[in-house]
mmCIF file of C-alpha atoms in Angstrom:
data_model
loop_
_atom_site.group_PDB
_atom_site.id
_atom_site.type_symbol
_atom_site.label_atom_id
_atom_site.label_comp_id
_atom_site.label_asym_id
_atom_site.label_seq_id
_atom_site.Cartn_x
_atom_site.Cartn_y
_atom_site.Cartn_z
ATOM 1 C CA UNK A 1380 -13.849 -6.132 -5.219
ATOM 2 C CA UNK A 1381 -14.538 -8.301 -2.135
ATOM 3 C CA UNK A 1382 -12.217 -10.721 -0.753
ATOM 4 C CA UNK A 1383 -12.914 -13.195 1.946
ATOM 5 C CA UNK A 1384 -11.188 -11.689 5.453
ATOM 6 C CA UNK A 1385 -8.214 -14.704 5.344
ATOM 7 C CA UNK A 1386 -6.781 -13.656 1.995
ATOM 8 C CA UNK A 1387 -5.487 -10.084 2.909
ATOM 9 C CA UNK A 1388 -1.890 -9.657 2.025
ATOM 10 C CA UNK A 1389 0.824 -7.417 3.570
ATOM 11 C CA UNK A 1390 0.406 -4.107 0.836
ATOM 12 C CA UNK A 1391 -2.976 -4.748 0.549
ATOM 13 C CA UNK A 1392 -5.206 -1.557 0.300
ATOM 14 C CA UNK A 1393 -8.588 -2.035 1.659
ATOM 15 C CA UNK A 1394 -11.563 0.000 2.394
ATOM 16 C CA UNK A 1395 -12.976 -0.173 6.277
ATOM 17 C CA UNK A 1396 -14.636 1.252 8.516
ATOM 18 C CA UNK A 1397 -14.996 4.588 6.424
ATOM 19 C CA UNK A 1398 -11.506 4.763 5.374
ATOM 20 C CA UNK A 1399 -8.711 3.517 3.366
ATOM 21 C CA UNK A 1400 -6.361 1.229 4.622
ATOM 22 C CA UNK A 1401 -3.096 -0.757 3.614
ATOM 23 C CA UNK A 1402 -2.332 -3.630 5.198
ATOM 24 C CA UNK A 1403 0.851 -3.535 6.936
ATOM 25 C CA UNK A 1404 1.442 -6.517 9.030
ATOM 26 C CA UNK A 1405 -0.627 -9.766 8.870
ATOM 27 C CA UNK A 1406 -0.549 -13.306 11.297
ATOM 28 C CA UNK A 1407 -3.184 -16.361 11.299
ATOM 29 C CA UNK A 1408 -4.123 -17.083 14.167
ATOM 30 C CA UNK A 1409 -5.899 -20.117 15.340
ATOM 31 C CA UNK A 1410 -6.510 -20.130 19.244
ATOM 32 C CA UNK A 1411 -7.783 -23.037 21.266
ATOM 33 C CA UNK A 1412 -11.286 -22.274 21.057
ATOM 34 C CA UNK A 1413 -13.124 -21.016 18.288
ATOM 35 C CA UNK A 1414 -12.435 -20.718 14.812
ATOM 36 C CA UNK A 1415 -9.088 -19.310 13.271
ATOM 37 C CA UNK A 1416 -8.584 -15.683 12.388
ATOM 38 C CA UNK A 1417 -6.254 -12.895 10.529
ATOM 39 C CA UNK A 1418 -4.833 -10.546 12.934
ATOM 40 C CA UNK A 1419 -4.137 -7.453 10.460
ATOM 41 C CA UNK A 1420 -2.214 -4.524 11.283
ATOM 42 C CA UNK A 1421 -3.630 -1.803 9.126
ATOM 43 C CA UNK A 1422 -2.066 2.014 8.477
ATOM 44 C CA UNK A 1423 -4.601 4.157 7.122
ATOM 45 C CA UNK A 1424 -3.788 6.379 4.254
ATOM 46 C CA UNK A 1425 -4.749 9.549 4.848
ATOM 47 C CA UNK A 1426 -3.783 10.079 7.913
ATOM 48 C CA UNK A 1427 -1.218 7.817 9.048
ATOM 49 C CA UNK A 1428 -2.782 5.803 11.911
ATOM 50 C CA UNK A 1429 -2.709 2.176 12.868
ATOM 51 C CA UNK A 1430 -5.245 -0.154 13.487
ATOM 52 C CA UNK A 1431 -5.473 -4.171 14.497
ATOM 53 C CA UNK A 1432 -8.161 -5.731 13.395
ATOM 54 C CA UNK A 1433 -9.232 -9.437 12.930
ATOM 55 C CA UNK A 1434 -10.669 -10.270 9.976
ATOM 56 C CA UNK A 1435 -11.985 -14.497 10.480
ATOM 57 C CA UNK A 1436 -12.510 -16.021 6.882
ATOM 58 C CA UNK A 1437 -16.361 -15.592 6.878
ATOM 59 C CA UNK A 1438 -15.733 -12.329 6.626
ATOM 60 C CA UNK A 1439 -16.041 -9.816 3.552
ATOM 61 C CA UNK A 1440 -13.502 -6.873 3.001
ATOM 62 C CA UNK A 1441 -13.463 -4.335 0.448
ATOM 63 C CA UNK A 1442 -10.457 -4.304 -1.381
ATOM 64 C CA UNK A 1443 -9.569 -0.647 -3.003
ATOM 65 C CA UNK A 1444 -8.784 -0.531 -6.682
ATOM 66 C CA UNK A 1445 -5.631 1.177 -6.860
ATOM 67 C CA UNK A 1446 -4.454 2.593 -10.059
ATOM 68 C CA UNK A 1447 -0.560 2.782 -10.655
ATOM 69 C CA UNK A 1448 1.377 5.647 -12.949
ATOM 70 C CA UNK A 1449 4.832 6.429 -13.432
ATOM 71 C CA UNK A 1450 5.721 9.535 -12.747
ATOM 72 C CA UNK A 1451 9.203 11.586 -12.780
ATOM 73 C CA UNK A 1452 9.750 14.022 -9.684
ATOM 74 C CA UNK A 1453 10.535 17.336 -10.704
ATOM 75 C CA UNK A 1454 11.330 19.637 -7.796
ATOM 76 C CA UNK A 1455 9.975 20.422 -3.572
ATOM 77 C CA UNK A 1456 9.287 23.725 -2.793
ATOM 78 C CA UNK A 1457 7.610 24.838 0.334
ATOM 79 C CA UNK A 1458 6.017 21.309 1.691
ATOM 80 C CA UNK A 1459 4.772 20.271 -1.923
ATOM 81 C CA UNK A 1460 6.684 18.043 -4.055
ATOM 82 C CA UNK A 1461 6.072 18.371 -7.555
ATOM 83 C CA UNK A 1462 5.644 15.505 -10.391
ATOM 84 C CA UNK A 1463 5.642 15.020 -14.012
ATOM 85 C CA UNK A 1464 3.551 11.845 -16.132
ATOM 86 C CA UNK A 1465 6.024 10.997 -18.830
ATOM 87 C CA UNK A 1466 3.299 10.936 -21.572
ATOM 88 C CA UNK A 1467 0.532 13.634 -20.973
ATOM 89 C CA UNK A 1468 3.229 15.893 -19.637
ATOM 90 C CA UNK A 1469 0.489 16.312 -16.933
ATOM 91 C CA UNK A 1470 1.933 17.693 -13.523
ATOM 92 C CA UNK A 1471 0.604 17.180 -9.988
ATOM 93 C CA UNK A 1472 1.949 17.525 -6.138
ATOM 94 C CA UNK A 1473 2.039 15.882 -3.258
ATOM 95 C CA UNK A 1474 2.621 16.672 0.172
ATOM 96 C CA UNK A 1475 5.662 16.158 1.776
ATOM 97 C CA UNK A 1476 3.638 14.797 5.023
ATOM 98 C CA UNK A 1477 1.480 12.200 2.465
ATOM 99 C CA UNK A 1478 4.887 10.913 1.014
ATOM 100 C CA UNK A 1479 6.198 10.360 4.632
ATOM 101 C CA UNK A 1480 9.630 9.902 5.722
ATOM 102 C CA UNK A 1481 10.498 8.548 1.915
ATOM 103 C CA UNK A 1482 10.936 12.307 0.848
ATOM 104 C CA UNK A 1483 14.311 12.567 1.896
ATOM 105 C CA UNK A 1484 15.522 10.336 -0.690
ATOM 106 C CA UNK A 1485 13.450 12.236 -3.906
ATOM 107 C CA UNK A 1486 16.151 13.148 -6.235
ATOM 108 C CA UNK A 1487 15.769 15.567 -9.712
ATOM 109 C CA UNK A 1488 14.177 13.288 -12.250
ATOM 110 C CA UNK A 1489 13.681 10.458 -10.376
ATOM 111 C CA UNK A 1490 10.897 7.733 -11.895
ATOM 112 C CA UNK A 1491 8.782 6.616 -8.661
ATOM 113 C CA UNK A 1492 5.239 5.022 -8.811
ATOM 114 C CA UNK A 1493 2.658 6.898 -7.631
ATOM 115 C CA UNK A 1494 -0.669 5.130 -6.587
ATOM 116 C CA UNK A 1495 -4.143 6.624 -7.034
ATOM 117 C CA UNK A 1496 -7.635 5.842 -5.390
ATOM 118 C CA UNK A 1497 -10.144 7.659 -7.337
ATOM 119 C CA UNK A 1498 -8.129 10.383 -9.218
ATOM 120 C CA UNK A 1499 -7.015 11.106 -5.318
ATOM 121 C CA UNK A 1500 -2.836 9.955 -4.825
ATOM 122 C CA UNK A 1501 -1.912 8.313 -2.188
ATOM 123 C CA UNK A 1502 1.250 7.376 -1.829
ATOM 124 C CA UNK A 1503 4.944 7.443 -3.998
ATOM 125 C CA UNK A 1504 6.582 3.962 -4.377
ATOM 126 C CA UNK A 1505 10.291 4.789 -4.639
ATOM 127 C CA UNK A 1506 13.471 2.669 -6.713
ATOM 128 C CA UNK A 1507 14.617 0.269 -4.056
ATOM 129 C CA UNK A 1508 18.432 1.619 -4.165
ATOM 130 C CA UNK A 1509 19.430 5.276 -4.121
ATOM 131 C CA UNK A 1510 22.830 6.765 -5.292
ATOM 132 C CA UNK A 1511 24.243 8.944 -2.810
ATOM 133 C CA UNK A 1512 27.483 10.962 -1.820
ATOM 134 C CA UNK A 1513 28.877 10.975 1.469
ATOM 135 C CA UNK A 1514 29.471 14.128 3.115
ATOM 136 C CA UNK A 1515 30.760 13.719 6.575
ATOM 137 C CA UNK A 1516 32.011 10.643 7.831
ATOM 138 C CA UNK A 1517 35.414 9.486 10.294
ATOM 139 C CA UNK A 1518 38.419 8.835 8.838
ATOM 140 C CA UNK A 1519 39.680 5.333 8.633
ATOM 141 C CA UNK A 1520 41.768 4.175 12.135
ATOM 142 C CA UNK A 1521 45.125 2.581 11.159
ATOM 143 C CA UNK A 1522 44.312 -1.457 12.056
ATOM 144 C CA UNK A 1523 40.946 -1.276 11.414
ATOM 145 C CA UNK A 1524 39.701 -4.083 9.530
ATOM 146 C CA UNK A 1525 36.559 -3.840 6.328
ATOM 147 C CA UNK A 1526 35.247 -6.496 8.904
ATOM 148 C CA UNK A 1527 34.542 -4.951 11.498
ATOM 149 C CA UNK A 1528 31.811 -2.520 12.482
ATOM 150 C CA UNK A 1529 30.424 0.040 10.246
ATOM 151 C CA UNK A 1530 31.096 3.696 10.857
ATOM 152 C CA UNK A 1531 28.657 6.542 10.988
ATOM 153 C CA UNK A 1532 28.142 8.349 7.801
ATOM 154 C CA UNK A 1533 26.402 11.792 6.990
ATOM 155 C CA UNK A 1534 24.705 11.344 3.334
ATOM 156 C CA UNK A 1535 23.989 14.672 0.951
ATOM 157 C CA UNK A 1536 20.404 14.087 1.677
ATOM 158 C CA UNK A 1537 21.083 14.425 5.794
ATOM 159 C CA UNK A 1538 20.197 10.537 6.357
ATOM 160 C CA UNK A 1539 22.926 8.857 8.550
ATOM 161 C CA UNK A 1540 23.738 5.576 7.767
ATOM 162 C CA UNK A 1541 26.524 3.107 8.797
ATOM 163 C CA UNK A 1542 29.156 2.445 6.442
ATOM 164 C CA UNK A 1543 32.029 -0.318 6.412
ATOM 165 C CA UNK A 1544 35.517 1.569 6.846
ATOM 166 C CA UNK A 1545 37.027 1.965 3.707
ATOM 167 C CA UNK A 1546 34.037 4.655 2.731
ATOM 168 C CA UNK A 1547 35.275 8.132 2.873
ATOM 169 C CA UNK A 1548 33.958 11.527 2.650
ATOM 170 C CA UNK A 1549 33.170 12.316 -1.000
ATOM 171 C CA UNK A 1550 32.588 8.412 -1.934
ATOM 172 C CA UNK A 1551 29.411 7.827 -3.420
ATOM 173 C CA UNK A 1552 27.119 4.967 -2.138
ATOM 174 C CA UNK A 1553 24.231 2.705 -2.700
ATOM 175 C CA UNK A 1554 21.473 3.031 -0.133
ATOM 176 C CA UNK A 1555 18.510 0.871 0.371
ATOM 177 C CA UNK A 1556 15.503 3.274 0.176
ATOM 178 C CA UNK A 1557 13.501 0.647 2.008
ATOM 179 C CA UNK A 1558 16.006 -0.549 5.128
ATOM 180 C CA UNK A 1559 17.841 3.054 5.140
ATOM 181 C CA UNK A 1560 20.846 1.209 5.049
ATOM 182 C CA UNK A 1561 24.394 1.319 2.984
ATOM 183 C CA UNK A 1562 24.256 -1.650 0.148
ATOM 184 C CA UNK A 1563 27.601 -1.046 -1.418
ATOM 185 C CA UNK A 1564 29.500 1.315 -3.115
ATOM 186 C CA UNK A 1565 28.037 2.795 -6.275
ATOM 187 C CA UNK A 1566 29.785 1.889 -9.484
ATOM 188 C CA UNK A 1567 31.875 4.654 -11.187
#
């Protein structure tokens, strides 16, 4: 489907210059001279690099046709993590390097969103809040106030994340899987 070059939005996939691309980062720009443009900041999808680009209106992109499935993750082993579709029962894995830094928060049956170009996957959407337990984290100094700065915390996953002061060791917590950052205490 093309689009005119103004109307790409941040999450955008889009096919240039030979590859596939997801829009990252976008800013209109419209300099002294000339005619206004879309600076883009693109990260391809198979390999992870970054591109800017300006795209002016006049312009024709390619936007990808991305097909969406639910899937429930199942178990890592080695570098591949391994997936389930709900209905066909259907398996497939993915490896840890194409789900990026977002691996460290797959839990046993998890439900994540995995995106597809072509039969080909490209990337796992996660929940937007994680449950996790704390494992490591400094005991509480007499004084010290929920107020005041958070502490440094050692999750079961290995992520370290700040936490306000009345979190101790064992305490489970809600983390945001997008910010990497505590959200509250988990419920129960």
């Amino acid at each position: 489907m093309k689009i005119d070059g103004n109307a790409i939005r941040p999450g955008n996939v889009i096919e240039h210059k030979g590859g596939l691309w997801r829009a990252v980062k976008i800013a209109h720009t419209q300099p002294g001279k000339g005619g206004a443009y879309l600076q883009v900041e693109l990260k391809n999808l198979r390999d992870g690099s970054k591109l800017n680009e300006r795209f002016r209106s006049s312009e024709k992109v390619e936007r990808a046709r991305l097909e969406q499935k639910d899937y429930q993750y199942l178990y890592m082993d080695d570098d591949m993590a391994h997936f389930m579709d709900q209905t066909t029962y259907e398996q497939i894995s993915i490896t840890a390097e194409d789900i990026g830094d977002d691996a460290v928060f797959l839990q046993d049956g998890m439900m994540v969103r995995i995106e597809f170009h072509e039969e080909s996957p490209l990337g796992v959407s996660l929940p937007e809040k994680v449950t996790l337990e704390v494992v490591e984290t400094e005991p509480v100094v007499k004084g010290q106030t929920a107020s005041s700065s958070y502490k440094p915390a050692t999750l079961d996953n290995g992520l370290r994340v700040g936490v306000p002061p009345f979190v101790n060791q064992g305490d489970k917590i809600v983390v945001s899987t997008a910010e990497r950052e505590y959200v509250s205490r988990a419920e129960g």
